[in-house]
JSON list of C-alpha atoms in Angstrom, two decimals:
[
{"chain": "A", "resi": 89, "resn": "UNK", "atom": "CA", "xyz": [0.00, 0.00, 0.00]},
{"chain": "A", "resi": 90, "resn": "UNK", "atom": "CA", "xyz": [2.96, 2.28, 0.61]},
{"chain": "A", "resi": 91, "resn": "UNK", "atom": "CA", "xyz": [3.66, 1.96, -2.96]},
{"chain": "A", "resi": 92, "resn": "UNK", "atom": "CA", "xyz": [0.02, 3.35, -4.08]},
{"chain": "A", "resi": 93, "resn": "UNK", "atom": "CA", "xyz": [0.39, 6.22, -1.34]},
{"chain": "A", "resi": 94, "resn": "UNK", "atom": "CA", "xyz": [3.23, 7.41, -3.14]},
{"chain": "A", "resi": 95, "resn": "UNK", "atom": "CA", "xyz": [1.81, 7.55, -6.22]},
{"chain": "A", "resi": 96, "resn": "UNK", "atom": "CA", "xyz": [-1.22, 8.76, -5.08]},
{"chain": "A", "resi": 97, "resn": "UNK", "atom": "CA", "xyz": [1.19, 11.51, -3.12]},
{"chain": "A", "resi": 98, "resn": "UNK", "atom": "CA", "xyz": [3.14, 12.03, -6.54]},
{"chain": "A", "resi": 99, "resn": "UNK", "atom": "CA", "xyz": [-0.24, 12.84, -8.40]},
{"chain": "A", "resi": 100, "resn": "UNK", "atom": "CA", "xyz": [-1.00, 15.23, -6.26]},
{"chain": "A", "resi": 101, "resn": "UNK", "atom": "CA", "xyz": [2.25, 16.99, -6.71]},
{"chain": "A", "resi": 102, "resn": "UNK", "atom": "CA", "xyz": [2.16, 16.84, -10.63]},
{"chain": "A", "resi": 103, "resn": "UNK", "atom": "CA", "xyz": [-1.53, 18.18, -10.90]},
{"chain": "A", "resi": 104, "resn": "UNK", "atom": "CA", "xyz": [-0.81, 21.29, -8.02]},
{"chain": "A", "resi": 105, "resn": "UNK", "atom": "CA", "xyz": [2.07, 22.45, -10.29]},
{"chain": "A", "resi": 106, "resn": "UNK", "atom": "CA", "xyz": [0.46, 21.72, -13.61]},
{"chain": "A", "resi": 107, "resn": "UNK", "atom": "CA", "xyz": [-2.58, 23.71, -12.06]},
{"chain": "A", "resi": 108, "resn": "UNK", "atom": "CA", "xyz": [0.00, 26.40, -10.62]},
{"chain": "A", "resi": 109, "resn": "UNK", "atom": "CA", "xyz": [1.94, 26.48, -14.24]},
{"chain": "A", "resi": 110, "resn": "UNK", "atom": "CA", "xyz": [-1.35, 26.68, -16.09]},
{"chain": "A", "resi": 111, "resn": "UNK", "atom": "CA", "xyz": [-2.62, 29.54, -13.33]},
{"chain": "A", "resi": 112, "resn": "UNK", "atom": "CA", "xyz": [0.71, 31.50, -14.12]},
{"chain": "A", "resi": 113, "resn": "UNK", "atom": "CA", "xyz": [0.47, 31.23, -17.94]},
{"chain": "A", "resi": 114, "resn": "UNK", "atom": "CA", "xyz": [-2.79, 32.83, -17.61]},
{"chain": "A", "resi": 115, "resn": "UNK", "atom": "CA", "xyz": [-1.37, 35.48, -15.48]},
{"chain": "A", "resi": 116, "resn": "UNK", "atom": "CA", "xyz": [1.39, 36.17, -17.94]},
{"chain": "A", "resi": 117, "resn": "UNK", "atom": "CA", "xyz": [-1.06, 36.19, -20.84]},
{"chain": "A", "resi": 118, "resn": "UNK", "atom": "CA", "xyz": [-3.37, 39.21, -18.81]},
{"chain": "A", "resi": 119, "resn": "UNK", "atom": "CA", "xyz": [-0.12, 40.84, -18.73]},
{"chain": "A", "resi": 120, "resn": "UNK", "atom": "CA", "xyz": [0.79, 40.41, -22.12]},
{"chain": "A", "resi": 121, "resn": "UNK", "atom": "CA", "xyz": [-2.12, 41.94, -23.26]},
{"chain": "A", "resi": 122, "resn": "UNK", "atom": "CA", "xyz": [-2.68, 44.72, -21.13]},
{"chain": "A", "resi": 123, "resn": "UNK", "atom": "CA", "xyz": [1.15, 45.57, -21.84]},
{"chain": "A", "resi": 124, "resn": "UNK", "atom": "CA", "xyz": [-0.07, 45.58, -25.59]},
{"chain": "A", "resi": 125, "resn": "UNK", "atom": "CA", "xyz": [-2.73, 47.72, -24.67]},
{"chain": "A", "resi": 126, "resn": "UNK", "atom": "CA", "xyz": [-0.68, 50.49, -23.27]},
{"chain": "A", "resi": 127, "resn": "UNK", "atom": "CA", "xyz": [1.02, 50.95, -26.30]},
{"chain": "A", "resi": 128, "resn": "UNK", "atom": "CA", "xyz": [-2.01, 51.08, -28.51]},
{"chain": "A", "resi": 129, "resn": "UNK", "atom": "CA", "xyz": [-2.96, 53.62, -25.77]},
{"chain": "A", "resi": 130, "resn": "UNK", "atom": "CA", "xyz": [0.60, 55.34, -26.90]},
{"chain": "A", "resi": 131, "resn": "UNK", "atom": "CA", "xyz": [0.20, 55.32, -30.04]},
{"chain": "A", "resi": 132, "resn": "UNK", "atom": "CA", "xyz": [-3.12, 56.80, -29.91]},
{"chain": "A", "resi": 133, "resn": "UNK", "atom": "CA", "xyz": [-1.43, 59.44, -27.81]},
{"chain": "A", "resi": 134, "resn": "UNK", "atom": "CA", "xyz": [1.21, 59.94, -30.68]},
{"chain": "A", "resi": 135, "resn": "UNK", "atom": "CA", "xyz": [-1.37, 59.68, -33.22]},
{"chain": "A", "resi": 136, "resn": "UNK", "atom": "CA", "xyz": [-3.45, 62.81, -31.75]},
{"chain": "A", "resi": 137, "resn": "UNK", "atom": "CA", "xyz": [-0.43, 65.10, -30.98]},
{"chain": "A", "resi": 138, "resn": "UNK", "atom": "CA", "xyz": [0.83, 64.26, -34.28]},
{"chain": "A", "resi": 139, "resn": "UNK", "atom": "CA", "xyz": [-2.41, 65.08, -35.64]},
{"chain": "A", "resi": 140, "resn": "UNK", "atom": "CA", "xyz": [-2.06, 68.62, -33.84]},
{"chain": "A", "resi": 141, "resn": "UNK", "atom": "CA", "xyz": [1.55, 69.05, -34.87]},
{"chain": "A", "resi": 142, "resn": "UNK", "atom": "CA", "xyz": [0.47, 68.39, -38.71]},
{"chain": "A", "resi": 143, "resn": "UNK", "atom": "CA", "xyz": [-1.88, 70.87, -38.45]},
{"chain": "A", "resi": 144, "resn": "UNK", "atom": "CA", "xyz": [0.64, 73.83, -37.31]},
{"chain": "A", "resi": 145, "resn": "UNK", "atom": "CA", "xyz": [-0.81, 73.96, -33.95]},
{"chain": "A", "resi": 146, "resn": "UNK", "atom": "CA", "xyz": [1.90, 74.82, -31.13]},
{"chain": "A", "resi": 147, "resn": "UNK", "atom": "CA", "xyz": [2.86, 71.90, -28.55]},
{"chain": "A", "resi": 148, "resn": "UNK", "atom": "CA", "xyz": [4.68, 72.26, -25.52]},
{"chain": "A", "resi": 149, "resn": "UNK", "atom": "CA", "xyz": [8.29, 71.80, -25.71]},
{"chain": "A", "resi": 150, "resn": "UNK", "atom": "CA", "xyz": [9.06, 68.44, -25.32]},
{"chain": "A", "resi": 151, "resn": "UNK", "atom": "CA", "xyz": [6.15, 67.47, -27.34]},
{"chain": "A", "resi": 152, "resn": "UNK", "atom": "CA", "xyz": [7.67, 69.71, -30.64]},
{"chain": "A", "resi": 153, "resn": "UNK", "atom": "CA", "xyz": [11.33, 68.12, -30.01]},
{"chain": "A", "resi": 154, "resn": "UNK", "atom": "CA", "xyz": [9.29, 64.72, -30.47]},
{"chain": "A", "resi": 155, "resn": "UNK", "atom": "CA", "xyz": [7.87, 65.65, -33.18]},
{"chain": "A", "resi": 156, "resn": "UNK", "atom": "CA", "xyz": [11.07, 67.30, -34.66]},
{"chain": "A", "resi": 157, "resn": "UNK", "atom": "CA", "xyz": [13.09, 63.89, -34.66]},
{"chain": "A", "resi": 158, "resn": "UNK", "atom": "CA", "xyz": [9.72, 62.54, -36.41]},
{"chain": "A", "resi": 159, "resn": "UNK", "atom": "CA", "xyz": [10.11, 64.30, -38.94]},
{"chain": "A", "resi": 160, "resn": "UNK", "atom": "CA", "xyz": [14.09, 63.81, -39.40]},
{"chain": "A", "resi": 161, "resn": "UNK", "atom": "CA", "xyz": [13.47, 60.41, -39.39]},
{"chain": "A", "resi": 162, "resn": "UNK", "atom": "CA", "xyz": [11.06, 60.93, -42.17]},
{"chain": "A", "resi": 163, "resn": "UNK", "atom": "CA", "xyz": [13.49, 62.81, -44.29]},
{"chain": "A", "resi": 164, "resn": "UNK", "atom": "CA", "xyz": [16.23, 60.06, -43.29]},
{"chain": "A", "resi": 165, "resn": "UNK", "atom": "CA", "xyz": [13.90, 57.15, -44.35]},
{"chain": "A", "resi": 166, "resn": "UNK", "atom": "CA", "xyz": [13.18, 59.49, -47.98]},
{"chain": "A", "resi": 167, "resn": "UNK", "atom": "CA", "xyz": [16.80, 59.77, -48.26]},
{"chain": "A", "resi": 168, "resn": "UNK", "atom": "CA", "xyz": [17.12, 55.96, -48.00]},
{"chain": "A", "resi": 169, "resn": "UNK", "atom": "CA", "xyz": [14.61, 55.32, -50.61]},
{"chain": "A", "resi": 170, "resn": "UNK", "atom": "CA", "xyz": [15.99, 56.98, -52.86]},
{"chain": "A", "resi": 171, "resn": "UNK", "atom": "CA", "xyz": [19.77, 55.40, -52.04]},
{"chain": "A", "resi": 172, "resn": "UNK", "atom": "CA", "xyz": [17.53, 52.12, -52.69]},
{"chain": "A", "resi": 173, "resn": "UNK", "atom": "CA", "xyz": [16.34, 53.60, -55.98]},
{"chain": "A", "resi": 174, "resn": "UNK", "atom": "CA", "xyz": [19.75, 54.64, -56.88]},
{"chain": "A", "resi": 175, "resn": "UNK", "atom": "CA", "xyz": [21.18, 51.30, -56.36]},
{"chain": "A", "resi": 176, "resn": "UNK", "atom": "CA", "xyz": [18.33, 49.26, -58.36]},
{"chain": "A", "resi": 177, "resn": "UNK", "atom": "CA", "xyz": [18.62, 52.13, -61.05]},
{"chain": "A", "resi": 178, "resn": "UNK", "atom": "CA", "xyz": [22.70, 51.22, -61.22]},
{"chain": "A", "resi": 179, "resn": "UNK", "atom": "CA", "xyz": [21.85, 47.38, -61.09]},
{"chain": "A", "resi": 180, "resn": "UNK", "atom": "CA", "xyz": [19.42, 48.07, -64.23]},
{"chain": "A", "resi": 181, "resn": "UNK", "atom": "CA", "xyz": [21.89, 49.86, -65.86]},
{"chain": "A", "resi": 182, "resn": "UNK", "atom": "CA", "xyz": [24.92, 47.48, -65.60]},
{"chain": "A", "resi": 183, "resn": "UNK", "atom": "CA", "xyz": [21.74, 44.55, -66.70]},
{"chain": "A", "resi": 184, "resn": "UNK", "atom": "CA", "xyz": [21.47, 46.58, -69.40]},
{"chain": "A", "resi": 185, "resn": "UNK", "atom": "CA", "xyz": [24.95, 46.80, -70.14]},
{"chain": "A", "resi": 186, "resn": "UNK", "atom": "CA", "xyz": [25.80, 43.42, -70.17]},
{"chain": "A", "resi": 187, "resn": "UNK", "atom": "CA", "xyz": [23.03, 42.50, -72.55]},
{"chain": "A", "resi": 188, "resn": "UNK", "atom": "CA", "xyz": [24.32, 45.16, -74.86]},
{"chain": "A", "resi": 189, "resn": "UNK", "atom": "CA", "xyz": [27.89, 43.34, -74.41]},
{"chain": "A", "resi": 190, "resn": "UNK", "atom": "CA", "xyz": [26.20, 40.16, -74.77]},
{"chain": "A", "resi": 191, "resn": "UNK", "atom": "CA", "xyz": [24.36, 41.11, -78.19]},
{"chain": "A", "resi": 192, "resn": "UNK", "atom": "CA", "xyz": [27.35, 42.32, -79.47]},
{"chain": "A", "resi": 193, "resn": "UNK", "atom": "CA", "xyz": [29.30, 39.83, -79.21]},
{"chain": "A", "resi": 194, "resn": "UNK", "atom": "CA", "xyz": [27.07, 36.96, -80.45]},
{"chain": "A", "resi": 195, "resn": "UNK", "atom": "CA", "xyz": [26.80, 39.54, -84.10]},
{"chain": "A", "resi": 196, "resn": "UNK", "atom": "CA", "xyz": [30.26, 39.97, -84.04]},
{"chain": "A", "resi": 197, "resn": "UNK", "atom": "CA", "xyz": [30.30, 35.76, -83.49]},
{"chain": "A", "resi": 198, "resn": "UNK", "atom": "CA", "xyz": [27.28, 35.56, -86.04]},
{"chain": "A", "resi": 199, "resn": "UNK", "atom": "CA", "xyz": [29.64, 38.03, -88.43]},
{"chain": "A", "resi": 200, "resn": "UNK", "atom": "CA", "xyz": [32.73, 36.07, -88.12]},
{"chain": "A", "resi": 201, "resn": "UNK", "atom": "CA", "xyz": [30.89, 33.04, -89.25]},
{"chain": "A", "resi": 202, "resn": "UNK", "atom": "CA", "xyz": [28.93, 34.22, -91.97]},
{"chain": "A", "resi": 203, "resn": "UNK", "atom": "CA", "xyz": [32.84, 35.89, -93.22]},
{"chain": "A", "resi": 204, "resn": "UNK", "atom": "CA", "xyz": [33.83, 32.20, -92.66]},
{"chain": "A", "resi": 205, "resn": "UNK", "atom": "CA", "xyz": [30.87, 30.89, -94.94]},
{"chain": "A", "resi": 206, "resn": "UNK", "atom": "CA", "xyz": [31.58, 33.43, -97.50]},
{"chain": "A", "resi": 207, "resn": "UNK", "atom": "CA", "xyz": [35.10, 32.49, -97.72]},
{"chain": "A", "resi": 208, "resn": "UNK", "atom": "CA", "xyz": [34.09, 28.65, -97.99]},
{"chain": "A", "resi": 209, "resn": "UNK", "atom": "CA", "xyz": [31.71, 29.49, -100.76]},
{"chain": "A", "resi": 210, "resn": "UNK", "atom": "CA", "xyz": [34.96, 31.96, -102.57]},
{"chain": "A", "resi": 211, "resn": "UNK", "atom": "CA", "xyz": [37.29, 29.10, -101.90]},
{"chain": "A", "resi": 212, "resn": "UNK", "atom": "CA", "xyz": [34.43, 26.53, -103.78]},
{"chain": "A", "resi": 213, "resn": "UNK", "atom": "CA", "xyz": [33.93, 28.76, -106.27]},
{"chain": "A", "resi": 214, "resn": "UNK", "atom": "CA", "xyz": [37.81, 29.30, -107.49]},
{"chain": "A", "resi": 215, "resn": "UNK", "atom": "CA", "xyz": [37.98, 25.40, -107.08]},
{"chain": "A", "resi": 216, "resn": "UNK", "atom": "CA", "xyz": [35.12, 24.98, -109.31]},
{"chain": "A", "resi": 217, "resn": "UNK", "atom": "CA", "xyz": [36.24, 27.95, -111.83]},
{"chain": "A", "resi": 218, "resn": "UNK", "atom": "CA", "xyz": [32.88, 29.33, -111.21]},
{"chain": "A", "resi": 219, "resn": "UNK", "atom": "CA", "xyz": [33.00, 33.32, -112.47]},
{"chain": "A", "resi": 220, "resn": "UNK", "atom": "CA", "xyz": [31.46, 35.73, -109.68]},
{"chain": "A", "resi": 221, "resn": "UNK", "atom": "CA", "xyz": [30.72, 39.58, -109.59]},
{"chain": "A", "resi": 222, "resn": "UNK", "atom": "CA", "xyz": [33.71, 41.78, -108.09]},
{"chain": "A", "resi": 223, "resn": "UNK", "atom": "CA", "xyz": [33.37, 44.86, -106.38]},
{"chain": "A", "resi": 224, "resn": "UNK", "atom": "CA", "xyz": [34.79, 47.59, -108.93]},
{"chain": "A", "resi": 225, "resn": "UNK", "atom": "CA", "xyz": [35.41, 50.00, -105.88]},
{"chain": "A", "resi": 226, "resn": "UNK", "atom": "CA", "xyz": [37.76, 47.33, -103.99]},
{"chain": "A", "resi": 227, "resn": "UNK", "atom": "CA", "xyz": [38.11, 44.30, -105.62]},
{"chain": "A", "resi": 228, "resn": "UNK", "atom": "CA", "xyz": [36.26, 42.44, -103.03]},
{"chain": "A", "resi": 229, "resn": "UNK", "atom": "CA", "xyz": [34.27, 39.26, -104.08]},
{"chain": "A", "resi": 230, "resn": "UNK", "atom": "CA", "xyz": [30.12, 39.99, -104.62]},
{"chain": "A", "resi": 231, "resn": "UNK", "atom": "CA", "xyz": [27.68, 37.57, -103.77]},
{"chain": "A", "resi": 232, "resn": "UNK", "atom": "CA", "xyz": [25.18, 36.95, -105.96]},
{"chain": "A", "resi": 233, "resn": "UNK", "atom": "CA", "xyz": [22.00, 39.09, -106.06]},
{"chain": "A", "resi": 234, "resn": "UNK", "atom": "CA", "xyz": [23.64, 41.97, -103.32]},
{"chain": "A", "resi": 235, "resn": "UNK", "atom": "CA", "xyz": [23.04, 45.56, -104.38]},
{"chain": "A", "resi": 236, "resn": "UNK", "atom": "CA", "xyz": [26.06, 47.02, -101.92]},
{"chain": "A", "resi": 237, "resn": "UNK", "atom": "CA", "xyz": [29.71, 45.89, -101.47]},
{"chain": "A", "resi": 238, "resn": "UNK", "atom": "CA", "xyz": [29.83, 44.45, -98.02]},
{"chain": "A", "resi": 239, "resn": "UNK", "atom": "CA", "xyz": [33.35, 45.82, -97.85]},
{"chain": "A", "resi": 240, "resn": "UNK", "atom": "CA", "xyz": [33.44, 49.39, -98.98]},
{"chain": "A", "resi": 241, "resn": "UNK", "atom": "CA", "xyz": [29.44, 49.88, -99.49]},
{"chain": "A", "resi": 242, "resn": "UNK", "atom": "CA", "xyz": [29.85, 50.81, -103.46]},
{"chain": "A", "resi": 243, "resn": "UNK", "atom": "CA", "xyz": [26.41, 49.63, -105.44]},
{"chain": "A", "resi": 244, "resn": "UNK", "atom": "CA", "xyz": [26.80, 46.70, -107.20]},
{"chain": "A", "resi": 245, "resn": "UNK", "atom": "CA", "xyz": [24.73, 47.05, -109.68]},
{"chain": "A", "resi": 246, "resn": "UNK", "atom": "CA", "xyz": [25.63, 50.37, -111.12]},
{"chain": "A", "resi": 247, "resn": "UNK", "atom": "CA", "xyz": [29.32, 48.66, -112.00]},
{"chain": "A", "resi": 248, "resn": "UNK", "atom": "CA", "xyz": [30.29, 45.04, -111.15]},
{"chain": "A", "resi": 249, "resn": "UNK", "atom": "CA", "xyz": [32.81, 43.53, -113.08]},
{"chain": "A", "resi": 250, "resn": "UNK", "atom": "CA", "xyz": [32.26, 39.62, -113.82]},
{"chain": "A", "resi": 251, "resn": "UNK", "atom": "CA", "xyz": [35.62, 38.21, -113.49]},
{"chain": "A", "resi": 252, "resn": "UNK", "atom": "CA", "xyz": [37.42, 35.31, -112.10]},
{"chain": "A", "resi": 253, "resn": "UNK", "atom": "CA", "xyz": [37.64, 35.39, -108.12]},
{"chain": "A", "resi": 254, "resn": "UNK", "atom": "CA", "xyz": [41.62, 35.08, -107.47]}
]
């Protein structure tokens, strides 16, 4: 039986300070709140001098030096902004830059091999003894059916010279 009394005894002792734990968590919660009260009590207090100070009217002292480093921390949080709006702006711009760079490079890639192809089809043509247009401004080899030198702009059709590509 001594056994059961303990545990009977133990019971007890678990269920006083799970009632006295639950008791204080309720306590702390009441507290909790009514701290969160007073500051929407506060802030309704800021709110209406605020209100007063937007207005123009005159507030005592300490109430205008509140207000005062209100509104530098307005102008400091403006100022930030537009650091923040600087930054994304120079972000943009370097984006911007970089798919200029980008594009560039892939026609001046896109160029080279088109040259490449061009010099393939020359190279095939003076194999094959095939005749093609010449450029009579610089000599340069004409595709067929172009209307400006690639190489010096000159029209092709007011004077290309049929010839042999060499």
């Amino acid at each position: 039986m001594a056994f059961f009394d303990k545990l009977g005894e133990m019971t007890k002792i678990v269920s006083e300070k799970a009632s006295d734990s639950l008791e204080t968590n309720k306590l702390i919660s009441e507290i909790n709140l009514t701290k969160g009260n007073i500051q929407a009590f506060q802030r309704e207090l800021g709110e209406f001098y605020w209100a007063k100070f937007a207005v123009g009217e005159k507030l005592d002292d300490e109430a205008m030096f509140i207000c005062d480093k209100i509104v530098l921390a307005q102008d400091k949080i403006k100022l930030l902004e537009n650091q923040i709006d600087q930054i994304k702006a120079e972000g943009e711009a370097r984006k911007a830059e970089r798919a200029a760079e980008k594009a560039e490079k892939k026609a001046a890639e896109e160029a080279g091999k088109a040259a490449e192809k061009a010099e393939e089809a020359e190279k095939a043509a003076e194999k094959a003894g095939i005749e093609r247009p010449v450029c009579s401004g610089c000599g340069a080899s004409l595709a067929e059916g172009v209307k400006f030198c690639g190489q010096c702009g000159t029209p092709a059709a007011a004077e290309s010279v049929t010839g042999t590509v060499e």
